[in-house]
XYZ file of C-alpha atoms in Angstrom:
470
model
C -25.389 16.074 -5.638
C -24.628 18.309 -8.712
C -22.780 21.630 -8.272
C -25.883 23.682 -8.089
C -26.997 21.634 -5.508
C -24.514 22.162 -3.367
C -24.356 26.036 -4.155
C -28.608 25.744 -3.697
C -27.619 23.938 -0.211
C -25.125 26.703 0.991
C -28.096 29.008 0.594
C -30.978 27.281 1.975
C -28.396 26.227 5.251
C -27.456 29.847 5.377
C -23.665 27.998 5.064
C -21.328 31.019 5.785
C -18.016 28.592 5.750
C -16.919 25.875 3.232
C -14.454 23.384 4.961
C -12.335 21.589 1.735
C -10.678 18.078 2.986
C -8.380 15.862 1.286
C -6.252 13.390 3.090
C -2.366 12.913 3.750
C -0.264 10.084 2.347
C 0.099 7.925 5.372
C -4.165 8.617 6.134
C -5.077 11.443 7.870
C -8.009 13.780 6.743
C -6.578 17.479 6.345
C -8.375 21.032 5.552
C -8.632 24.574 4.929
C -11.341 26.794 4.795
C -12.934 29.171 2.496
C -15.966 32.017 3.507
C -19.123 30.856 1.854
C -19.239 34.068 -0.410
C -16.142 33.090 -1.921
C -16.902 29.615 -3.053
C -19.250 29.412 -6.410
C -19.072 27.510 -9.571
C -15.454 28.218 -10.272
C -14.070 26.593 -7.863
C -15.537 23.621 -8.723
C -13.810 23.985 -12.429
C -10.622 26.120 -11.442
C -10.154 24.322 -8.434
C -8.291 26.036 -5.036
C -4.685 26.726 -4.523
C -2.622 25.403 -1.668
C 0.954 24.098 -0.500
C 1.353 20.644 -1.022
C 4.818 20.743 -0.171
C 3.906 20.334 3.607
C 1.576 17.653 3.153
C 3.647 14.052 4.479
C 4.727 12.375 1.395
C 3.964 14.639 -1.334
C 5.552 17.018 -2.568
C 9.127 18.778 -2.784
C 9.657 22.265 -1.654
C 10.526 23.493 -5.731
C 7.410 21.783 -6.581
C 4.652 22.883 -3.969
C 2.190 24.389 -5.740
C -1.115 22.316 -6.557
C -5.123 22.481 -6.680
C -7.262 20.851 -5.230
C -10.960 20.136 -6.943
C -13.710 19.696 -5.147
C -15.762 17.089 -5.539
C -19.729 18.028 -5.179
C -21.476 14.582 -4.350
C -19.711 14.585 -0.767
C -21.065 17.779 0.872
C -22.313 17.661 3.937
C -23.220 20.023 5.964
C -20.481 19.697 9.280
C -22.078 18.612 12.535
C -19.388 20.474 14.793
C -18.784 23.982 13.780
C -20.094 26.381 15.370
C -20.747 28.617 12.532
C -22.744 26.672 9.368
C -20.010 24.902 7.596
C -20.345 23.148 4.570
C -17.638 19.848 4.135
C -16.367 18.570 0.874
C -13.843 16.706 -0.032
C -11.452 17.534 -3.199
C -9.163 15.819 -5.926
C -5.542 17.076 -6.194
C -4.445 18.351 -9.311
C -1.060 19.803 -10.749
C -1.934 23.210 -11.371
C 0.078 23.149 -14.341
C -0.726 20.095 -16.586
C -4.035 19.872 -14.825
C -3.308 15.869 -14.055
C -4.760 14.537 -11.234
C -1.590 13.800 -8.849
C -0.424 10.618 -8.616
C 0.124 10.431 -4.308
C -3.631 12.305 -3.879
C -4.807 9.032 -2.124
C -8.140 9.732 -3.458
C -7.086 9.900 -6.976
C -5.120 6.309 -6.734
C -8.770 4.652 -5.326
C -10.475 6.268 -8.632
C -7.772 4.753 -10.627
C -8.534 1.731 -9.390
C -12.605 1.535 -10.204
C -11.482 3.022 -13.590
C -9.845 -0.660 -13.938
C -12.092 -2.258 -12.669
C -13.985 -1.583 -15.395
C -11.388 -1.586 -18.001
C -11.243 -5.379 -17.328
C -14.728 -6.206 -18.030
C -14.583 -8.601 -15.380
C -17.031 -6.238 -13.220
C -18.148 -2.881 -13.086
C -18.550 -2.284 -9.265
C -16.783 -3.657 -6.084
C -18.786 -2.987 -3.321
C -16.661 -2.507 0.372
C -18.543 -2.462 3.846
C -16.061 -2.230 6.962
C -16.657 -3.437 10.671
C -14.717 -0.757 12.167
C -13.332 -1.291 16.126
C -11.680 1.447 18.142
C -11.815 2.294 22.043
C -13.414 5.108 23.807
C -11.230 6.183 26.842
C -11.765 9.124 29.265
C -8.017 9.864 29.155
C -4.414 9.525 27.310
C -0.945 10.583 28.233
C 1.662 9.821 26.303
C 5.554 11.264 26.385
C 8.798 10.856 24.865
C 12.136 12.480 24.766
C 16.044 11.216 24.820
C 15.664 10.184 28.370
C 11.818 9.039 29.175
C 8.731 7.324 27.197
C 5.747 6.887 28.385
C 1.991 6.303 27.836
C -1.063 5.820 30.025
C -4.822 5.079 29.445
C -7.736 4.735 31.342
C -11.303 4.086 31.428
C -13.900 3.539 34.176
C -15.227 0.692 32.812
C -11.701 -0.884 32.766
C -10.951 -3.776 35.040
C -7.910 -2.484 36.433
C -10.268 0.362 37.767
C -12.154 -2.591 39.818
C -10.634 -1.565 43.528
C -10.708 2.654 42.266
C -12.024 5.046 44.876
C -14.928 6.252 42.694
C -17.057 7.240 45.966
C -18.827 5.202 44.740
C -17.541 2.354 42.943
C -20.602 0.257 41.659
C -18.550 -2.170 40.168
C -19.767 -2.793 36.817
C -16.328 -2.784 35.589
C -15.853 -5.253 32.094
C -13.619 -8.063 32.763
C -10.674 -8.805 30.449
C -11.775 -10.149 26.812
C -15.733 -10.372 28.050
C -16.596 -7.228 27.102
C -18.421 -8.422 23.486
C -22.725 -7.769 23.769
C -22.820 -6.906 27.054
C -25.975 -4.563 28.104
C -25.743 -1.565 30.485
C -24.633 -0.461 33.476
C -21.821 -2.648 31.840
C -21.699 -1.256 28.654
C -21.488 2.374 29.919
C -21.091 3.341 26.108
C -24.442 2.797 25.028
C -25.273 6.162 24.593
C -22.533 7.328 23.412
C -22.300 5.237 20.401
C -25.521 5.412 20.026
C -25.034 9.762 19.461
C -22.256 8.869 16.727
C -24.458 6.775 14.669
C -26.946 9.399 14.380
C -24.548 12.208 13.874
C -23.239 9.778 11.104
C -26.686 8.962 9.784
C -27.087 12.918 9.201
C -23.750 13.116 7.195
C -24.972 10.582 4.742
C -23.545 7.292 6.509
C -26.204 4.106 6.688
C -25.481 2.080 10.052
C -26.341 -1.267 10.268
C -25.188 -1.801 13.607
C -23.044 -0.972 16.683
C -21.910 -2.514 19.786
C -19.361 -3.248 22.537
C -16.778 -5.003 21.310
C -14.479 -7.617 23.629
C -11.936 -5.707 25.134
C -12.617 -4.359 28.450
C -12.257 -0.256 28.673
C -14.613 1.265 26.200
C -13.429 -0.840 22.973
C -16.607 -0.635 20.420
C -17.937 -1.495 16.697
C -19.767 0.275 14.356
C -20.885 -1.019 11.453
C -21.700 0.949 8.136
C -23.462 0.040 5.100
C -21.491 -1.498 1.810
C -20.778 1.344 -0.935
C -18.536 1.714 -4.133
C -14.597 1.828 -3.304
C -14.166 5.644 -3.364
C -17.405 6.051 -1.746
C -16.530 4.003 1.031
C -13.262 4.865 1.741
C -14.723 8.650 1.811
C -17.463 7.446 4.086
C -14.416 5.961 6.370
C -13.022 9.531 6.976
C -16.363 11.012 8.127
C -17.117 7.458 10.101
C -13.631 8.769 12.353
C -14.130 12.286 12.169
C -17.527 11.616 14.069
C -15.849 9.343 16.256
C -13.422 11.359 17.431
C -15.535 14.623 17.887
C -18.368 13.092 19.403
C -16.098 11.699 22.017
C -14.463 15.057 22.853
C -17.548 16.647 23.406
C -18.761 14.201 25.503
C -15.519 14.310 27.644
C -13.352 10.967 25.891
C -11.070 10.710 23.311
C -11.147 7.556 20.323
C -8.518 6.050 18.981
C -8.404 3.865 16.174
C -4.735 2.877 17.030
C -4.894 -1.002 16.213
C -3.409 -2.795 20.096
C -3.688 0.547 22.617
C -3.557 -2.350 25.588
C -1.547 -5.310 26.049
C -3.560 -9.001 27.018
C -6.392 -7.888 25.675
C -8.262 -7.287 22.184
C -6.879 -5.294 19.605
C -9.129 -3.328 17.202
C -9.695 -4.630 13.136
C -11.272 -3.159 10.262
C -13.046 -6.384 8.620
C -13.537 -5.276 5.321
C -16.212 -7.133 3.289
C -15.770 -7.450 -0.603
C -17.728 -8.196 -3.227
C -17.641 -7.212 -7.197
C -20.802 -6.826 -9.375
C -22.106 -6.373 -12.860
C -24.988 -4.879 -14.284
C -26.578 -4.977 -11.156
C -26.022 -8.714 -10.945
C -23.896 -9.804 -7.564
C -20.865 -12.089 -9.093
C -19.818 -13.770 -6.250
C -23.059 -16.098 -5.411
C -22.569 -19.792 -7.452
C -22.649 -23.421 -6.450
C -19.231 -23.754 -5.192
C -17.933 -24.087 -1.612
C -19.901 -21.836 1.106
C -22.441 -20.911 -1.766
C -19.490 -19.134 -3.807
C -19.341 -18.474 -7.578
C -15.924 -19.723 -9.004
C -14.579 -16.213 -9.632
C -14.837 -15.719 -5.415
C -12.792 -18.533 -5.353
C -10.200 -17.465 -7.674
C -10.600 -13.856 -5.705
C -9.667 -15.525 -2.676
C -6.681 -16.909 -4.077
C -5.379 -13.686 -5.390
C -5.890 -11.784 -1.860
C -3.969 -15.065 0.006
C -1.431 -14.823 -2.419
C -0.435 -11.530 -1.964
C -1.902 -10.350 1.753
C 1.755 -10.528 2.701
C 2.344 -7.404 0.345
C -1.077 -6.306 1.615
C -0.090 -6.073 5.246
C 2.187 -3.201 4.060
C -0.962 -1.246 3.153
C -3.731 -2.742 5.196
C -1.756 -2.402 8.553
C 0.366 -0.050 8.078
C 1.792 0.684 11.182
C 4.238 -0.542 13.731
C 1.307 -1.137 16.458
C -0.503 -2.936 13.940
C 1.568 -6.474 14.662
C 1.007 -5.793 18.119
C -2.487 -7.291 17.619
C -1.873 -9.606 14.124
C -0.164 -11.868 16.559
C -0.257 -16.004 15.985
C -1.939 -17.539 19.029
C -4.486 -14.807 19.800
C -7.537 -13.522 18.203
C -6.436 -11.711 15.092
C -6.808 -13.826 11.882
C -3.132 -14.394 11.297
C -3.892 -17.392 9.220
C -3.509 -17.245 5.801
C -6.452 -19.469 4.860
C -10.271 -19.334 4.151
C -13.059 -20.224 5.575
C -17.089 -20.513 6.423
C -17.954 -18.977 9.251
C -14.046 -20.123 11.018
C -13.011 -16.155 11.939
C -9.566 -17.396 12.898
C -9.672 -17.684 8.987
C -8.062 -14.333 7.578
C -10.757 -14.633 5.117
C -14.397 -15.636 6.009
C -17.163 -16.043 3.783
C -20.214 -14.835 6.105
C -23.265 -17.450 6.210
C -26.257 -15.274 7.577
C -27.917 -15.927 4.434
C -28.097 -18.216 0.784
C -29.084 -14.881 -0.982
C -26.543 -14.495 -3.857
C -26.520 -10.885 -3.203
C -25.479 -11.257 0.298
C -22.252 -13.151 -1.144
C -19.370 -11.565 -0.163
C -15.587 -12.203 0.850
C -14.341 -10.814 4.611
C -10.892 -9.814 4.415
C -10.095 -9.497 8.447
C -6.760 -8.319 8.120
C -6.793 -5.183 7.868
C -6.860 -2.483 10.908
C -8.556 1.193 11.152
C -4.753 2.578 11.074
C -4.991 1.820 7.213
C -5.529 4.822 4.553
C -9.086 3.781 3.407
C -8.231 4.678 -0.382
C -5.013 2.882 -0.201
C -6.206 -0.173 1.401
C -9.357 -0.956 -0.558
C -7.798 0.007 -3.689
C -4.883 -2.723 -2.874
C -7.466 -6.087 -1.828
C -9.664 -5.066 -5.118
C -6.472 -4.966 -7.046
C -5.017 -8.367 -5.229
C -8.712 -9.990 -5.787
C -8.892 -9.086 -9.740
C -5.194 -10.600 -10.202
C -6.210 -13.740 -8.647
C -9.599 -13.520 -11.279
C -7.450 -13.098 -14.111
C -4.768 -15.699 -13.205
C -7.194 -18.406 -11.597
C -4.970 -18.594 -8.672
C -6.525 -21.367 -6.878
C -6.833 -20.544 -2.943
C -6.571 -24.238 -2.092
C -8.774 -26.257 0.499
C -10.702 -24.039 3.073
C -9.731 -24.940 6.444
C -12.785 -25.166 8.479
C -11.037 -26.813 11.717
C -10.600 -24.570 14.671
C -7.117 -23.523 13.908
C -5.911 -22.720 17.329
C -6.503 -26.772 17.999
C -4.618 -27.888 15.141
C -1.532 -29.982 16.262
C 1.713 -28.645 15.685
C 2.649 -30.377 12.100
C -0.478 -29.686 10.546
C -0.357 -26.011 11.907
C 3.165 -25.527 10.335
C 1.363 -25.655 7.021
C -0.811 -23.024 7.216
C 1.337 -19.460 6.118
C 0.606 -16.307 8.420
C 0.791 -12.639 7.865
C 4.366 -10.819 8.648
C 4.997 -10.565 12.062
C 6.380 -6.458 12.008
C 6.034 -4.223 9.177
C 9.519 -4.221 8.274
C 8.624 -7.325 7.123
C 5.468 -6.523 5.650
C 7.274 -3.317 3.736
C 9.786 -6.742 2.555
C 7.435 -8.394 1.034
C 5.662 -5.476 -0.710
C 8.826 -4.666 -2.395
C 9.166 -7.955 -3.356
C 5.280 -8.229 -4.944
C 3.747 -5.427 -5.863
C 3.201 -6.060 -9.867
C -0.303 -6.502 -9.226
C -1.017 -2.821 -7.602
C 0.531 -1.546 -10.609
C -1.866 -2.646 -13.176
C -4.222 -0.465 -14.811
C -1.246 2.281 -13.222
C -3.657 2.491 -10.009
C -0.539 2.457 -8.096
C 2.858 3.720 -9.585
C 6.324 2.503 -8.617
C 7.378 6.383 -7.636
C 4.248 5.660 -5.103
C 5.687 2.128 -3.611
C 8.832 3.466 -3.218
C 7.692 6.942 -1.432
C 5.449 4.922 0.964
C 7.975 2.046 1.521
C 10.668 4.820 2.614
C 7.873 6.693 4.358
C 7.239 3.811 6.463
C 10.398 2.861 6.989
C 12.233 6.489 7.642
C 9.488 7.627 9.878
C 7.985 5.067 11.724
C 10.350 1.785 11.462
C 13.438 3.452 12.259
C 11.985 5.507 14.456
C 10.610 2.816 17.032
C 13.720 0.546 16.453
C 16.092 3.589 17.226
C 14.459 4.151 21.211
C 14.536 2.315 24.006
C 11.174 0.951 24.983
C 9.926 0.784 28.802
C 9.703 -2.440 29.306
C 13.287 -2.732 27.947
C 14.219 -0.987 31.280
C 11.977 -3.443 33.317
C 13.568 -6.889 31.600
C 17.369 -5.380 31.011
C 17.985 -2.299 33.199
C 19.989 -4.488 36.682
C 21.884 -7.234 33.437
């Protein structure tokens, strides 16, 4: 959509609001609003003035003032407000040079298909993400110097099995069985299937959705592959439908990565694949029906998903579920069809154009622009330098003796470490200055200042249960 088609849509709508969004530095979508009668073609040149000084990890106090551009091919009209609201999401500019500014998430994942193309190796990477979160009718969570404390619940948890419900029909979903099941099990049919059509009227192509294994509401929803920028936009909308078709139905989502111990965490597989001319790149004769430059893509995202990790799961809860021994593809290795694999090259069909990498690292905590931007980036380096990703390992790795298990690397095991290793390897996100060494460094100390230190710092419950009569 051109600007006069979004100015044409405000009228025929009768739009009377225009919502702008851009998002945060650590991920999360923010906005201000504008009457309809005040929002023409200008704005779309000129831009609209706000304080980015109270953004998280932007900018200083001295230097708060910047623009932010709005961008005219994602309007839609918002399925929420109450009065007609348009959405669109902006660029952030320096109001002064006019430069696009360097921590504006957004602006980092157009850096990065800018590159792409630079490097004539392709001139589209496509991203489509299997998104997981839970639906839960209720959270409480607390802390202060003296208590902490959260609690969840959902009626189709199993702990809920012996609830007074008056009655209790017992369809409740029993630990780590909760993948495909139909209803009265799956009491979120409905309900998911309301957020896939609120989605399809934003713009958002669904391919599928379903329960997913945890017990208590956990779900997928799957959205068609776009462009990087595209997709990570598509991302925001994909949670901000989540979330508010929950609430008015009564629940809450969260996307948080382990929200229950011993049982399923929630992932964001992220499927890859780069392109050229309208030609798909990554079908060839090699292993699993791969073209040599998958290969060499696969080395470059094993070789640095270490560093990854530090953008891909970004938070403290996200090691809670990339934990060796359970489900989460902790293994640094590759694979057909093995999803212990932390990538999996997806056999459903020989069609070169369904060839694509799955990267299953990653969690919904991540900033979308961030975290696609970083495995394109970590793919093209291992292109370029024909870093060979070794032998797949198709063997169930959760039965591989001891010795032979010892061999295979794994991801970090807490984000301090994962912030480690991204200090230590991050050459390859600064190529094509996509990323920027001022941005490492603010979202290393970020992370580390406000959510590292801040966990390690307070005593945790069960602390109190394993420690508090030494």
């Amino acid at each position: 959509m051109d600007v006069k088609g979004v100015l044409d849509l405000i009228k025929a709508k009768g739009i009377t609001a225009v919502d702008v969004r851009f998002m945060d530095f650590p991920g999360l979508w923010q906005h201000f609003t504008v009457p309809a009668k005040e929002f023409g073609e200008k704005e779309f040149t000129e831009g609209l003035g706000f304080d980015g000084s109270s953004i998280r990890g932007w900018a200083a106090i001295n230097e708060s003032d910047m623009l932010v551009v709005p961008d005219p091919n994602t309007a839609f009209v918002d399925p929420f407000s109450k009065s007609p609201t348009l959405v669109i999401i902006g660029n952030i500019q320096d109001p002064i040079t006019r430069q696009d500014y360097g921590k504006d998430p957004r602006n980092i994942a157009k850096k990065a298909e800018k590159y792409l193309l630079s490097t004539g190796l392709a001139d589209t990477a496509y991203f489509g993400m299997e998104s997981e979160f839970f639906i839960f009718d209720e959270v409480r969570c607390h802390q202060d110097v003296r208590s902490g404390y959260y609690s969840v619940d959902s009626g189709e948890g199993q702990w809920n099995s012996g609830r007074e419900e008056n009655p209790n029909l017992g369809y409740k979903i029993r630990y780590k069985e909760g993948y495909f099941p139909v209803p009265p099990s799956d009491t979120q049919q409905d309900i998911r299937e309301e957020m896939c059509e609120v989605m399809a009227a934003c713009g958002i192509d669904i391919e599928r959705h379903h329960h997913e294994v945890a017990t208590a509401g956990q779900a997928e929803i799957d959205s068609r592959y776009r462009q990087l920028v595209r997709a990570a936009d598509e991302q925001l909308i994909f949670k901000y439908v989540c979330k508010n078709v929950a609430k008015r139905n009564g629940k809450t989502v969260t996307f948080m990565p382990k929200p229950l111990f011993g049982d399923n965490g929630s992932g964001m597989h992220t499927h890859f694949s780069l392109w050229k001319g309208g030609k798909p790149l990554f079908g060839g004769d090699r292993y699993a029906g791969l073209s040599q430059m998958a290969l060499y893509a696969i080395g470059g995202i094993l070789k640095h998903a270490p560093a990854l990790c530090g953008i891909c799961n970004p938070t403290t809860n996200s090691y809670k579920r990339l934990v060796p021994g359970y489900e989460a593809p902790v293994n640094l290795a590759y694979s057909a069809k093995n999803r212990s694999a932390s990538v999996r090259i997806p056999m459903y069909s020989p069609d070169p154009r369904t060839k694509r990498l799955e990267y299953r690292c990653p969690d919904p905590s991540a900033n979308p622009y961030l975290a696609l931007s970083a495995i394109m980036l970590a793919a093209v380096d291992g292109i370029q330098n024909k870093i060979d990703p070794g032998s797949p390992l198709d063997k169930d790795i959760y039965d591989l003796p001891p010795e032979e298990l010892a061999k295979v690397p794994s991801t970090p095991g807490s984000l301090e470490d994962a912030l480690d290793a991204l200090e230590e390897d991050h050459e390859f996100l600064l190529k094509g200055e996509v990323f920027t060494e001022d941005v490492i460094e603010t979202w290393v100390n970020y992370k580390r200042e406000r959510e590292v230190d801040a966990m390690r710092l307070r005593p945790h419950p069960y602390e109190f249960v394993l420690y508090y009569d030494v």
